[in-house]
Coordinates of C-alpha atoms and ligand atoms in Angstrom, one line a residue:
M1 CA -26.1 183.7 148.2
D2 CA -25.2 183.7 145.2
K3 CA -28.1 184.1 143.2
E4 CA -27.1 181.6 140.7
Y5 CA -24.5 179.7 143.1
A6 CA -28.4 178.5 145.2
R7 CA -29.6 177.5 141.3
Q8 CA -26.6 175.4 140.6
E9 CA -26.9 173.6 143.5
R10 CA -31.1 173.9 143.2
D11 CA -30.4 171.9 140.5
S12 CA -28.1 168.4 141.2
I13 CA -30.8 167.6 143.3
P14 CA -33.9 166.0 141.9
D15 CA -37.3 166.9 143.3
D16 CA -38.4 163.1 144.3
W17 CA -34.9 162.7 145.4
T18 CA -36.7 161.5 149.1
R19 CA -38.2 158.3 147.3
P20 CA -36.3 154.9 148.7
I21 CA -36.1 156.8 152.2
V22 CA -39.6 157.2 152.1
D23 CA -41.0 154.4 150.3
P24 CA -39.4 150.5 150.7
T25 CA -40.3 149.1 146.8
A26 CA -37.6 152.5 145.8
F27 CA -35.6 151.7 148.8
A28 CA -34.4 147.9 147.7
E29 CA -34.4 149.3 144.1
E30 CA -31.0 151.4 145.5
Q31 CA -29.6 149.0 147.5
R32 CA -30.4 146.4 144.0
R33 CA -27.5 149.0 143.1
L34 CA -25.6 149.3 145.3
A35 CA -24.9 146.1 145.8
S36 CA -21.7 146.5 143.8
V37 CA -20.1 149.1 145.4
W38 CA -17.4 148.8 146.8
T39 CA -18.6 149.1 150.1
F40 CA -15.8 148.8 153.6
L41 CA -16.7 145.9 155.5
G42 CA -14.2 145.9 158.3
M43 CA -11.0 146.1 159.3
T44 CA -8.3 143.3 158.7
S45 CA -8.1 143.2 163.0
D46 CA -11.5 141.5 162.5
A47 CA -9.4 138.3 160.9
E48 CA -6.5 138.4 162.5
K49 CA -5.4 134.5 163.0
D50 CA -6.5 131.7 160.3
G51 CA -10.4 130.3 160.8
D52 CA -11.3 134.1 162.0
W53 CA -14.4 135.5 160.6
F54 CA -16.4 138.6 160.6
R55 CA -19.8 139.7 159.6
A56 CA -20.6 142.5 157.2
S57 CA -23.5 143.7 155.0
I58 CA -23.4 145.2 151.3
A59 CA -26.9 147.2 150.4
T60 CA -28.7 145.1 153.4
R61 CA -27.4 141.8 152.9
S62 CA -25.8 140.2 155.1
V63 CA -22.7 138.6 154.6
F64 CA -18.8 137.3 155.9
V65 CA -15.5 138.0 154.9
Q66 CA -13.1 134.3 156.6
R67 CA -9.5 134.4 157.0
F68 CA -7.6 131.1 155.0
G69 CA -3.9 131.3 155.6
T70 CA -2.4 134.9 153.6
E71 CA -6.5 134.9 152.0
L72 CA -9.3 136.7 152.6
R73 CA -12.6 135.6 151.2
G74 CA -15.8 136.7 151.3
F75 CA -19.4 134.5 150.7
E76 CA -22.9 136.0 151.2
N77 CA -23.9 135.4 154.7
V78 CA -26.2 132.1 153.7
C79 CA -26.1 128.6 153.7
A80 CA -27.3 126.8 149.7
H81 CA -29.4 124.8 151.6
R82 CA -31.8 125.9 153.0
F83 CA -30.8 129.4 153.4
M84 CA -30.0 129.7 157.0
P85 CA -27.9 132.5 158.0
L86 CA -24.6 131.0 158.7
R87 CA -22.8 132.8 161.0
N88 CA -25.8 133.8 164.1
A89 CA -22.4 137.1 166.0
D90 CA -21.0 139.4 165.4
R91 CA -17.4 137.5 165.1
G92 CA -16.1 135.0 165.8
N93 CA -13.0 131.4 164.3
G94 CA -13.7 128.4 163.0
P95 CA -14.8 126.4 159.7
I96 CA -17.6 127.1 157.9
V97 CA -20.7 124.7 159.6
C98 CA -25.2 125.4 158.7
G99 CA -25.9 124.4 162.5
F100 CA -29.6 124.4 160.6
H101 CA -28.4 120.7 159.5
H102 CA -24.1 120.9 159.8
W103 CA -24.2 121.9 155.9
T104 CA -20.0 121.7 155.8
Y105 CA -18.1 124.2 153.1
D106 CA -14.9 125.3 152.3
R107 CA -12.7 128.7 150.9
Q108 CA -14.4 128.1 147.6
G109 CA -17.5 128.1 149.2
C110 CA -18.1 124.9 148.1
A111 CA -20.4 122.3 150.3
V112 CA -18.0 119.8 151.1
G113 CA -18.5 117.8 153.8
I114 CA -23.1 117.3 153.7
P115 CA -24.5 114.2 156.3
H116 CA -25.5 111.2 154.3
C117 CA -25.1 112.1 151.0
R118 CA -25.2 109.6 149.0
E119 CA -27.5 108.1 150.9
L120 CA -30.1 111.4 150.3
Y121 CA -29.2 112.8 147.2
N122 CA -28.6 109.6 145.8
A123 CA -24.2 111.9 144.8
L124 CA -21.3 112.9 146.7
P125 CA -21.3 116.0 148.3
Q126 CA -19.1 117.9 144.9
E127 CA -21.1 116.8 142.4
L128 CA -25.0 118.0 143.7
G129 CA -22.8 121.1 143.5
A130 CA -24.2 123.5 145.8
R131 CA -22.0 126.4 146.9
L132 CA -22.3 130.6 148.7
A133 CA -22.2 133.6 146.6
P134 CA -18.8 134.8 146.5
I135 CA -18.1 138.7 147.1
E136 CA -15.3 140.1 145.6
L137 CA -12.9 141.4 148.0
A138 CA -10.3 144.2 147.7
T139 CA -8.2 146.0 151.5
C140 CA -7.2 149.8 151.5
G141 CA -4.4 149.7 154.5
R142 CA -6.6 147.5 156.7
M143 CA -9.7 148.8 155.7
I144 CA -11.4 145.9 153.8
F145 CA -14.0 147.1 151.4
G146 CA -16.5 144.3 149.9
R147 CA -19.7 144.3 146.9
F148 CA -21.3 142.5 144.8
P149 CA -20.1 140.5 140.9
H150 CA -22.0 143.0 138.5
L151 CA -21.4 142.1 134.6
R152 CA -20.7 145.5 133.7
V153 CA -18.3 146.5 136.8
S154 CA -14.8 145.8 137.3
E155 CA -13.8 148.6 138.7
S156 CA -10.5 147.7 141.4
L157 CA -11.3 149.3 144.9
E158 CA -8.5 151.4 144.0
D159 CA -8.7 153.5 140.7
F160 CA -13.8 153.3 143.2
L161 CA -11.1 155.9 146.1
G162 CA -8.9 156.9 143.8
S163 CA -6.2 160.2 145.8
G164 CA -8.4 159.2 148.5
F165 CA -6.4 154.9 147.8
A166 CA -3.3 156.1 149.8
I167 CA -5.3 158.6 152.5
L168 CA -7.6 155.5 153.5
A169 CA -4.1 153.6 153.5
A170 CA -2.5 155.2 155.6
G171 CA -4.6 156.4 157.9
S172 CA -5.6 152.5 158.8
Q173 CA -2.6 151.8 160.5
A174 CA -4.7 151.6 163.1
R175 CA -2.1 149.8 166.4
G176 CA -4.2 147.1 167.9
R177 CA -7.9 146.7 167.6
P178 CA -9.7 150.3 166.5
H179 CA -12.3 151.6 169.9
H180 CA -15.4 150.3 167.6
L181 CA -18.7 152.0 168.5
S182 CA -22.3 150.6 166.9
I183 CA -25.5 153.9 167.1
P184 CA -28.2 152.0 165.4
F185 CA -31.0 154.9 164.7
K186 CA -34.3 155.5 163.5
A187 CA -33.8 157.1 160.0
N188 CA -32.6 156.4 156.5
W189 CA -28.7 156.4 156.0
R190 CA -28.8 158.7 153.4
L191 CA -30.0 161.4 156.2
G192 CA -26.5 160.6 158.0
A193 CA -24.2 160.5 154.9
Q194 CA -26.4 164.1 154.1
I195 CA -25.4 165.2 158.1
S196 CA -22.4 164.6 157.6
L197 CA -21.0 166.3 154.9
D198 CA -23.0 169.4 156.7
D199 CA -20.3 172.2 158.3
Y200 CA -23.7 174.6 158.5
H201 CA -24.9 173.0 161.5
S202 CA -22.5 172.3 164.4
P203 CA -23.4 175.8 166.7
A204 CA -27.4 174.5 166.4
V205 CA -26.7 170.8 166.7
H206 CA -23.7 171.1 168.8
P207 CA -23.1 173.4 171.2
R208 CA -21.3 171.9 174.0
T209 CA -18.5 170.5 171.2
F210 CA -18.2 171.3 168.0
G211 CA -20.4 174.0 167.2
K212 CA -18.7 176.1 170.7
E213 CA -16.7 178.7 168.7
G214 CA -19.3 179.3 166.4
Y215 CA -19.7 179.1 163.2
I216 CA -16.9 177.5 160.8
R217 CA -16.0 180.4 158.1
R218 CA -17.0 179.5 154.4
Q219 CA -13.5 181.1 153.8
D220 CA -11.4 179.5 156.4
I221 CA -11.4 176.4 155.0
S222 CA -11.5 174.1 151.5
Y223 CA -13.6 171.2 150.1
H224 CA -11.9 169.1 147.7
R225 CA -13.9 166.4 144.7
F226 CA -12.2 163.1 143.7
G227 CA -13.5 160.9 141.7
L228 CA -17.1 160.9 143.6
H229 CA -15.5 161.5 146.7
S230 CA -15.4 165.0 148.5
A231 CA -12.9 166.2 151.6
Y232 CA -13.2 169.1 153.9
V233 CA -9.4 170.4 155.6
Y234 CA -9.6 173.1 157.9
T235 CA -7.3 175.3 156.1
T236 CA -6.9 177.7 153.7
Q237 CA -3.4 176.7 152.4
P238 CA -3.0 175.4 148.6
G239 CA -2.6 172.0 147.6
G240 CA -6.3 169.2 148.3
V241 CA -6.3 165.5 148.3
D242 CA -3.6 165.1 145.7
Q243 CA -1.3 166.7 148.3
I244 CA -2.1 164.4 151.0
A245 CA -1.7 161.1 149.7
Q246 CA 1.5 161.8 148.3
A247 CA 2.4 162.4 151.6
C248 CA 0.9 159.6 152.8
R249 CA 3.3 157.5 150.4
D250 CA 6.7 158.8 150.7
G251 CA 5.4 157.9 154.8
T252 CA 5.9 162.3 155.2
Y253 CA 1.8 162.6 156.1
Y254 CA 0.6 164.5 159.4
P255 CA -1.8 166.5 159.8
K256 CA -2.1 169.8 160.6
H257 CA -5.7 170.3 160.8
Y258 CA -8.8 168.8 160.5
T259 CA -9.2 166.5 158.1
I260 CA -12.5 164.6 156.8
L261 CA -13.0 162.6 153.6
Q262 CA -16.4 161.1 152.3
F263 CA -16.2 157.9 150.0
V264 CA -20.3 157.3 148.0
P265 CA -21.3 155.6 149.0
N266 CA -21.9 155.6 153.0
V267 CA -18.0 155.3 154.5
L268 CA -15.9 158.6 155.6
M269 CA -11.6 158.6 157.5
A270 CA -11.5 161.9 159.4
F271 CA -8.6 163.4 161.0
F272 CA -9.0 165.9 164.0
R273 CA -6.4 167.0 166.9
T274 CA -7.4 166.2 170.4
D275 CA -4.6 168.1 172.9
F276 CA -1.3 170.0 171.7
D277 CA -0.5 167.9 168.3
H278 CA -1.8 165.1 168.5
Y279 CA -4.7 163.9 166.3
H280 CA -7.1 160.4 166.9
C281 CA -8.6 159.1 163.9
A282 CA -12.3 158.0 163.2
V283 CA -13.8 156.3 160.7
L284 CA -17.9 156.1 160.0
L285 CA -19.9 154.2 158.3
Y286 CA -23.4 154.1 157.4
E287 CA -24.9 150.8 157.6
P288 CA -28.3 150.6 156.1
V289 CA -31.1 148.2 157.2
R290 CA -34.3 149.7 155.3
N291 CA -35.8 153.2 154.1
D292 CA -35.9 154.7 157.7
R293 CA -33.4 152.6 159.8
T294 CA -29.5 152.9 159.3
I295 CA -26.6 151.9 161.9
L296 CA -24.7 153.7 162.1
H297 CA -20.9 152.5 162.9
A298 CA -17.6 154.1 164.8
W299 CA -14.8 152.8 165.2
A300 CA -11.6 155.2 166.3
Y301 CA -7.7 155.6 166.8
P302 CA -4.8 157.3 167.8
A303 CA -4.2 158.1 164.3
P304 CA -1.7 156.0 162.3
F305 CA 1.3 158.4 161.4
P306 CA 5.1 158.9 161.9
G307 CA 4.7 162.6 163.1
H308 CA 2.7 161.5 165.9
R309 CA 4.5 158.8 167.5
S310 CA 6.8 159.8 170.9
W311 CA 7.1 157.2 174.2
T312 CA 4.4 159.6 176.2
R313 CA 1.9 158.9 173.9
T314 CA 1.9 155.1 175.0
L315 CA 0.8 156.4 178.3
T316 CA -2.1 158.8 177.3
D317 CA -3.1 157.1 174.0
P318 CA -5.8 155.1 176.8
V319 CA -7.7 157.9 178.0
R320 CA -7.9 159.6 174.9
S321 CA -9.5 157.4 172.9
F322 CA -11.6 156.8 176.4
I323 CA -12.5 160.6 176.2
V324 CA -12.6 160.7 172.4
A325 CA -15.4 157.9 172.2
R326 CA -17.1 159.4 174.3
Y327 CA -17.0 162.7 172.5
V328 CA -17.8 161.3 169.3
E329 CA -20.3 159.8 170.8
M330 CA -21.7 162.3 171.8
V331 CA -21.2 164.0 168.6
L332 CA -23.2 161.7 166.3
R333 CA -25.7 160.8 169.1
E334 CA -27.0 164.2 168.4
D335 CA -26.9 163.9 164.4
N336 CA -29.0 160.4 164.6
L337 CA -31.4 162.6 166.7
V338 CA -32.1 165.3 163.6
C339 CA -32.3 163.1 161.0
E340 CA -34.3 160.9 162.5
R341 CA -36.7 164.3 162.3
I342 CA -36.2 165.0 159.2
Q343 CA -37.2 161.0 158.5
G344 CA -40.7 161.9 160.5
N345 CA -41.0 165.2 157.3
A346 CA -39.7 162.4 154.5
H347 CA -43.1 161.7 153.2
Q348 CA -43.6 165.8 153.9
I349 CA -40.7 167.0 151.0
G350 CA -41.1 167.0 147.3
R351 CA -38.8 169.2 146.7
P352 CA -34.8 169.7 146.7
P353 CA -32.9 171.4 150.2
L354 CA -31.5 174.8 149.8
L355 CA -27.8 174.9 150.1
G356 CA -25.8 177.0 150.7
R357 CA -21.9 177.2 151.0
L358 CA -21.4 175.1 153.8
E359 CA -23.2 172.4 152.8
E360 CA -21.9 172.2 149.2
R361 CA -20.6 168.8 149.7
I362 CA -23.7 167.6 149.1
G363 CA -24.9 168.9 146.7
W364 CA -21.4 167.5 145.3
F365 CA -22.7 163.3 147.7
E366 CA -26.4 163.8 146.0
E367 CA -24.6 163.8 142.2
S368 CA -22.9 161.4 143.0
Y369 CA -25.3 158.8 143.8
R370 CA -26.8 159.4 141.4
K371 CA -24.2 158.5 138.8
L372 CA -23.3 155.8 140.6
M373 CA -27.6 155.0 140.6
A374 CA -27.8 155.6 136.9
A375 CA -25.4 153.2 135.9
R376 CA -26.5 150.0 137.6
E377 CA -30.0 150.7 135.6
D378 CA -31.2 147.8 134.1
G379 CA -28.3 145.1 135.7
Ligands
FE2_401 FE1 -23.0 166.8 163.4

């Protein structure tokens, strides 16, 4: 390994990089800072009809997204009265009514219906001024992102995602509702993000699938950086994320190579070949729960690009999707097991990892992570 290269990579990660992984207080502080970073919440297909809602999480805080006519609104999932969660299932349809005392909220998040309000509070509901904490929402194609408001954070979702915006917008146009799966595991979300950026472990960890053909040669693939994010394309042909983005905007893109885009902090989109020239798309989200608990969400669906449409796919896609779901789940469980084992060792880690050239994106991710943290140090 190039000595200079190895040194640079090490310098970008501090000795105490595992602090939020080991220490619940440091984790809480990390999550407080990440609350104002655009976070993937779910697909518009989860809230298609008027009144549809779904629950999600931003930096460990429970939130929900609800459709009101043509508009999506998001709120912290905490009643303004006595703090009971308003939504206690993954999804549903109907007005915002708290199950504790039947307080009812409108689309602005204001408590407009309060049983016996005048008698008990000596006021009308609107005079009481009780309201839900709103979250900011933005969509990219069919993907819904949210964040908690922050005085010094105003960057639009489009600016935050950069060139990746057009790719997510095109890549998220799943027909119908994507296959969704949630896998909880006992490790920190960042270890999950790191393994998703690791192209070195496949022969050891995925010998039956990804790693069957042996090690990837670094000279056969290309890595790209855009904004705080990164991409991997299994080709050495020139043209990176900008070129894919342009083709997505023109409506001419279809993947020809395994392609994966990782967005900080915790979401990625991958295009991978299933058979012949058929590609599938997967969206992965590492939802932090505790310093040592994460829920990995995966959405998978046939890649929604024009070049992939054919009448036979209508017949074969359900079979393909079934096989892909099994395959994805197996690979992810193998990854999660590694993360759980590292989590068990995390208190023994006191220096940066020795990242090689197939782990370059982990160094980039850690650098972006630290930039996010530093930008929200005092807010
Ligand atoms: Fe893996």
